[in-house]
Short mmCIF file of C-alpha atoms and ligand atoms in Angstrom, two decimals:
data_model
loop_
_atom_site.label_atom_id
_atom_site.label_comp_id
_atom_site.label_asym_id
_atom_site.label_seq_id
_atom_site.Cartn_x
_atom_site.Cartn_y
_atom_site.Cartn_z
CA UNK C 1434 4.56 -110.83 12.82
CA UNK C 1435 7.87 -109.03 12.31
CA UNK C 1436 8.87 -108.10 8.78
CA UNK C 1437 5.47 -108.83 7.32
CA UNK C 1438 4.44 -106.08 4.90
CA UNK C 1439 0.71 -106.41 5.54
CA UNK C 1440 1.16 -106.60 9.34
CA UNK C 1441 3.03 -103.27 9.04
CA UNK C 1442 0.20 -101.81 6.94
CA UNK C 1443 -2.39 -103.00 9.50
CA UNK C 1444 -0.32 -101.42 12.29
CA UNK C 1445 -0.12 -98.14 10.37
CA UNK C 1446 3.68 -98.35 10.10
CA UNK C 1447 3.36 -98.29 6.30
CA UNK C 1448 0.72 -95.98 4.81
CA UNK C 1449 -2.22 -97.40 2.88
CA UNK C 1450 -5.49 -96.22 1.38
CA UNK C 1451 -7.90 -97.79 3.90
CA UNK C 1452 -11.38 -98.61 2.69
CA UNK C 1453 -12.73 -100.73 5.58
CA UNK C 1454 -11.77 -101.86 9.07
CA UNK C 1455 -13.38 -103.83 11.89
CA UNK C 1456 -12.12 -105.88 14.84
CA UNK C 1457 -10.86 -108.72 12.64
CA UNK C 1458 -10.29 -107.24 9.19
CA UNK C 1459 -8.39 -104.44 7.45
CA UNK C 1460 -8.94 -103.56 3.79
CA UNK C 1461 -7.04 -101.16 1.55
CA UNK C 1462 -6.47 -100.31 -2.11
CA UNK C 1463 -3.87 -102.34 -3.98
CA UNK C 1464 -0.79 -100.25 -4.83
CA UNK C 1465 -0.70 -101.72 -8.35
CA UNK C 1466 -4.36 -102.01 -9.35
CA UNK C 1467 -5.29 -104.62 -11.95
CA UNK C 1468 -8.84 -103.28 -12.35
CA UNK C 1469 -10.63 -99.95 -11.77
CA UNK C 1470 -11.47 -101.27 -8.29
CA UNK C 1471 -8.76 -103.43 -6.69
CA UNK C 1472 -8.94 -103.83 -2.93
CA UNK C 1473 -7.10 -106.20 -0.60
CA UNK C 1474 -8.99 -107.66 2.38
CA UNK C 1475 -6.73 -109.08 5.08
CA UNK C 1476 -7.32 -110.62 8.51
CA UNK C 1477 -5.63 -108.60 11.27
CA UNK C 1478 -4.29 -111.85 12.67
CA UNK C 1479 -1.22 -112.93 10.72
CA UNK C 1480 -1.61 -116.19 8.88
CA UNK C 1481 0.38 -116.86 5.73
CA UNK C 1482 -2.34 -118.11 3.41
CA UNK C 1483 -5.44 -120.31 3.14
CA UNK C 1484 -3.05 -123.23 3.65
CA UNK C 1485 -2.76 -122.05 7.29
CA UNK C 1486 -6.48 -121.39 7.77
CA UNK C 1487 -6.60 -123.78 10.73
CA UNK C 1488 -4.50 -121.20 12.64
CA UNK C 1489 -7.34 -118.64 12.48
CA UNK C 1490 -10.75 -118.82 14.10
CA UNK C 1491 -13.96 -119.34 12.16
CA UNK C 1492 -14.91 -115.81 13.22
CA UNK C 1493 -11.72 -114.32 11.80
CA UNK C 1494 -12.07 -116.21 8.53
CA UNK C 1495 -15.77 -115.44 8.09
CA UNK C 1496 -15.09 -111.78 8.87
CA UNK C 1497 -13.00 -111.56 5.69
CA UNK C 1498 -15.86 -112.72 3.47
CA UNK C 1499 -18.40 -110.53 5.23
CA UNK C 1500 -16.05 -107.59 4.68
CA UNK C 1501 -15.82 -108.48 0.98
CA UNK C 1502 -19.60 -108.21 0.69
CA UNK C 1503 -19.74 -104.90 2.55
CA UNK C 1504 -16.91 -103.38 0.53
CA UNK C 1505 -18.38 -104.53 -2.79
CA UNK C 1506 -21.66 -102.88 -1.86
CA UNK C 1507 -19.95 -99.68 -0.72
CA UNK C 1508 -17.90 -99.58 -3.93
CA UNK C 1509 -21.13 -100.09 -5.94
CA UNK C 1510 -19.92 -103.19 -7.74
CA UNK C 1511 -23.52 -104.16 -8.56
CA UNK C 1512 -22.49 -105.67 -11.89
CA UNK C 1513 -20.21 -108.19 -10.23
CA UNK C 1514 -16.65 -108.62 -9.07
CA UNK C 1515 -14.01 -111.29 -8.69
CA UNK C 1516 -12.49 -112.46 -5.39
CA UNK C 1517 -9.04 -114.04 -5.59
CA UNK C 1518 -6.73 -115.45 -2.93
CA UNK C 1519 -3.38 -116.64 -4.22
CA UNK C 1520 -1.98 -119.46 -2.11
CA UNK C 1521 1.67 -120.42 -2.43
CA UNK C 1522 4.26 -120.34 -5.21
CA UNK C 1523 2.22 -122.01 -7.98
CA UNK C 1524 -0.39 -119.28 -7.54
CA UNK C 1525 2.34 -116.57 -7.51
CA UNK C 1526 1.47 -115.39 -4.00
CA UNK C 1527 3.92 -112.53 -3.38
CA UNK C 1528 2.93 -111.39 0.14
CA UNK C 1529 2.75 -114.21 2.70
CA UNK C 1530 -0.12 -112.76 4.76
CA UNK C 1531 -3.58 -114.10 3.81
CA UNK C 1532 -5.44 -111.67 1.59
CA UNK C 1533 -8.45 -111.61 -0.70
CA UNK C 1534 -8.26 -109.46 -3.82
CA UNK C 1535 -11.53 -107.78 -4.79
CA UNK C 1536 -11.37 -106.95 -8.50
CA UNK C 1537 -14.17 -105.03 -10.16
CA UNK C 1538 -15.26 -102.16 -12.34
CA UNK C 1539 -14.59 -103.96 -15.62
CA UNK C 1540 -15.47 -107.26 -17.30
CA UNK C 1541 -13.03 -109.93 -16.09
CA UNK C 1542 -11.31 -112.40 -18.42
CA UNK C 1543 -13.14 -115.70 -18.96
CA UNK C 1544 -10.08 -117.69 -17.94
CA UNK C 1545 -9.31 -118.13 -14.25
CA UNK C 1546 -5.63 -118.69 -15.01
P1 5GP B 2133 -0.35 -111.54 -4.15
O1 5GP B 2133 0.59 -111.50 -5.34
O2 5GP B 2133 0.41 -111.97 -2.91
O3 5GP B 2133 -1.60 -112.31 -4.40
O4 5GP B 2133 -0.84 -110.05 -3.95
C1 5GP B 2133 -0.10 -109.08 -3.27
C2 5GP B 2133 -0.65 -107.75 -3.68
O5 5GP B 2133 -0.12 -106.78 -2.79
C3 5GP B 2133 -0.24 -107.31 -5.10
O6 5GP B 2133 -1.42 -107.11 -5.87
C4 5GP B 2133 0.54 -106.01 -4.87
O7 5GP B 2133 0.28 -105.03 -5.84
C5 5GP B 2133 0.07 -105.59 -3.49
N1 5GP B 2133 1.05 -104.81 -2.74
C6 5GP B 2133 2.38 -105.11 -2.59
N2 5GP B 2133 2.97 -104.19 -1.80
C7 5GP B 2133 2.00 -103.30 -1.46
C8 5GP B 2133 2.01 -102.11 -0.66
O8 5GP B 2133 3.03 -101.68 -0.10
N3 5GP B 2133 0.84 -101.43 -0.53
C9 5GP B 2133 -0.31 -101.86 -1.16
N4 5GP B 2133 -1.41 -101.12 -0.97
N5 5GP B 2133 -0.36 -102.98 -1.91
C10 5GP B 2133 0.78 -103.69 -2.06
ZN1 ZN B 2134 1.37 -110.44 8.47
#
């Protein structure tokens, strides 16, 4: 997808701090971390958000969650972590390429909002 920031990161056209990669998934550290560990897990196939999940295969979608588990284990987030995927304007999604935030290394706020 032209002019998509995360597609450019996946392609290596924009540098990133990679933490994990497989056939379907790329994961890298968020440039503006909101927790001691803040990693973005993205499918290599461009889809805008969960709202477009029907445009990705079950394999591609499941690969994201399996990557979350692997990364959390590698990052030693034994005490827990939060997984967030902002979808659309009401959720303040700022990059329209599906991504899952992994937030960990501190106690999260009780509120989901
Ligand atoms: P969203 O607001 O769409 O849920 O999350 C987008 C995330 O992408 C934000 O947490 C933001 O800090 C991160 N981000 C934006 N631009 C870049 C970038 O160029 N590199 C990296 N590593 N993260 C970015
Ligand atoms: Zn993209």
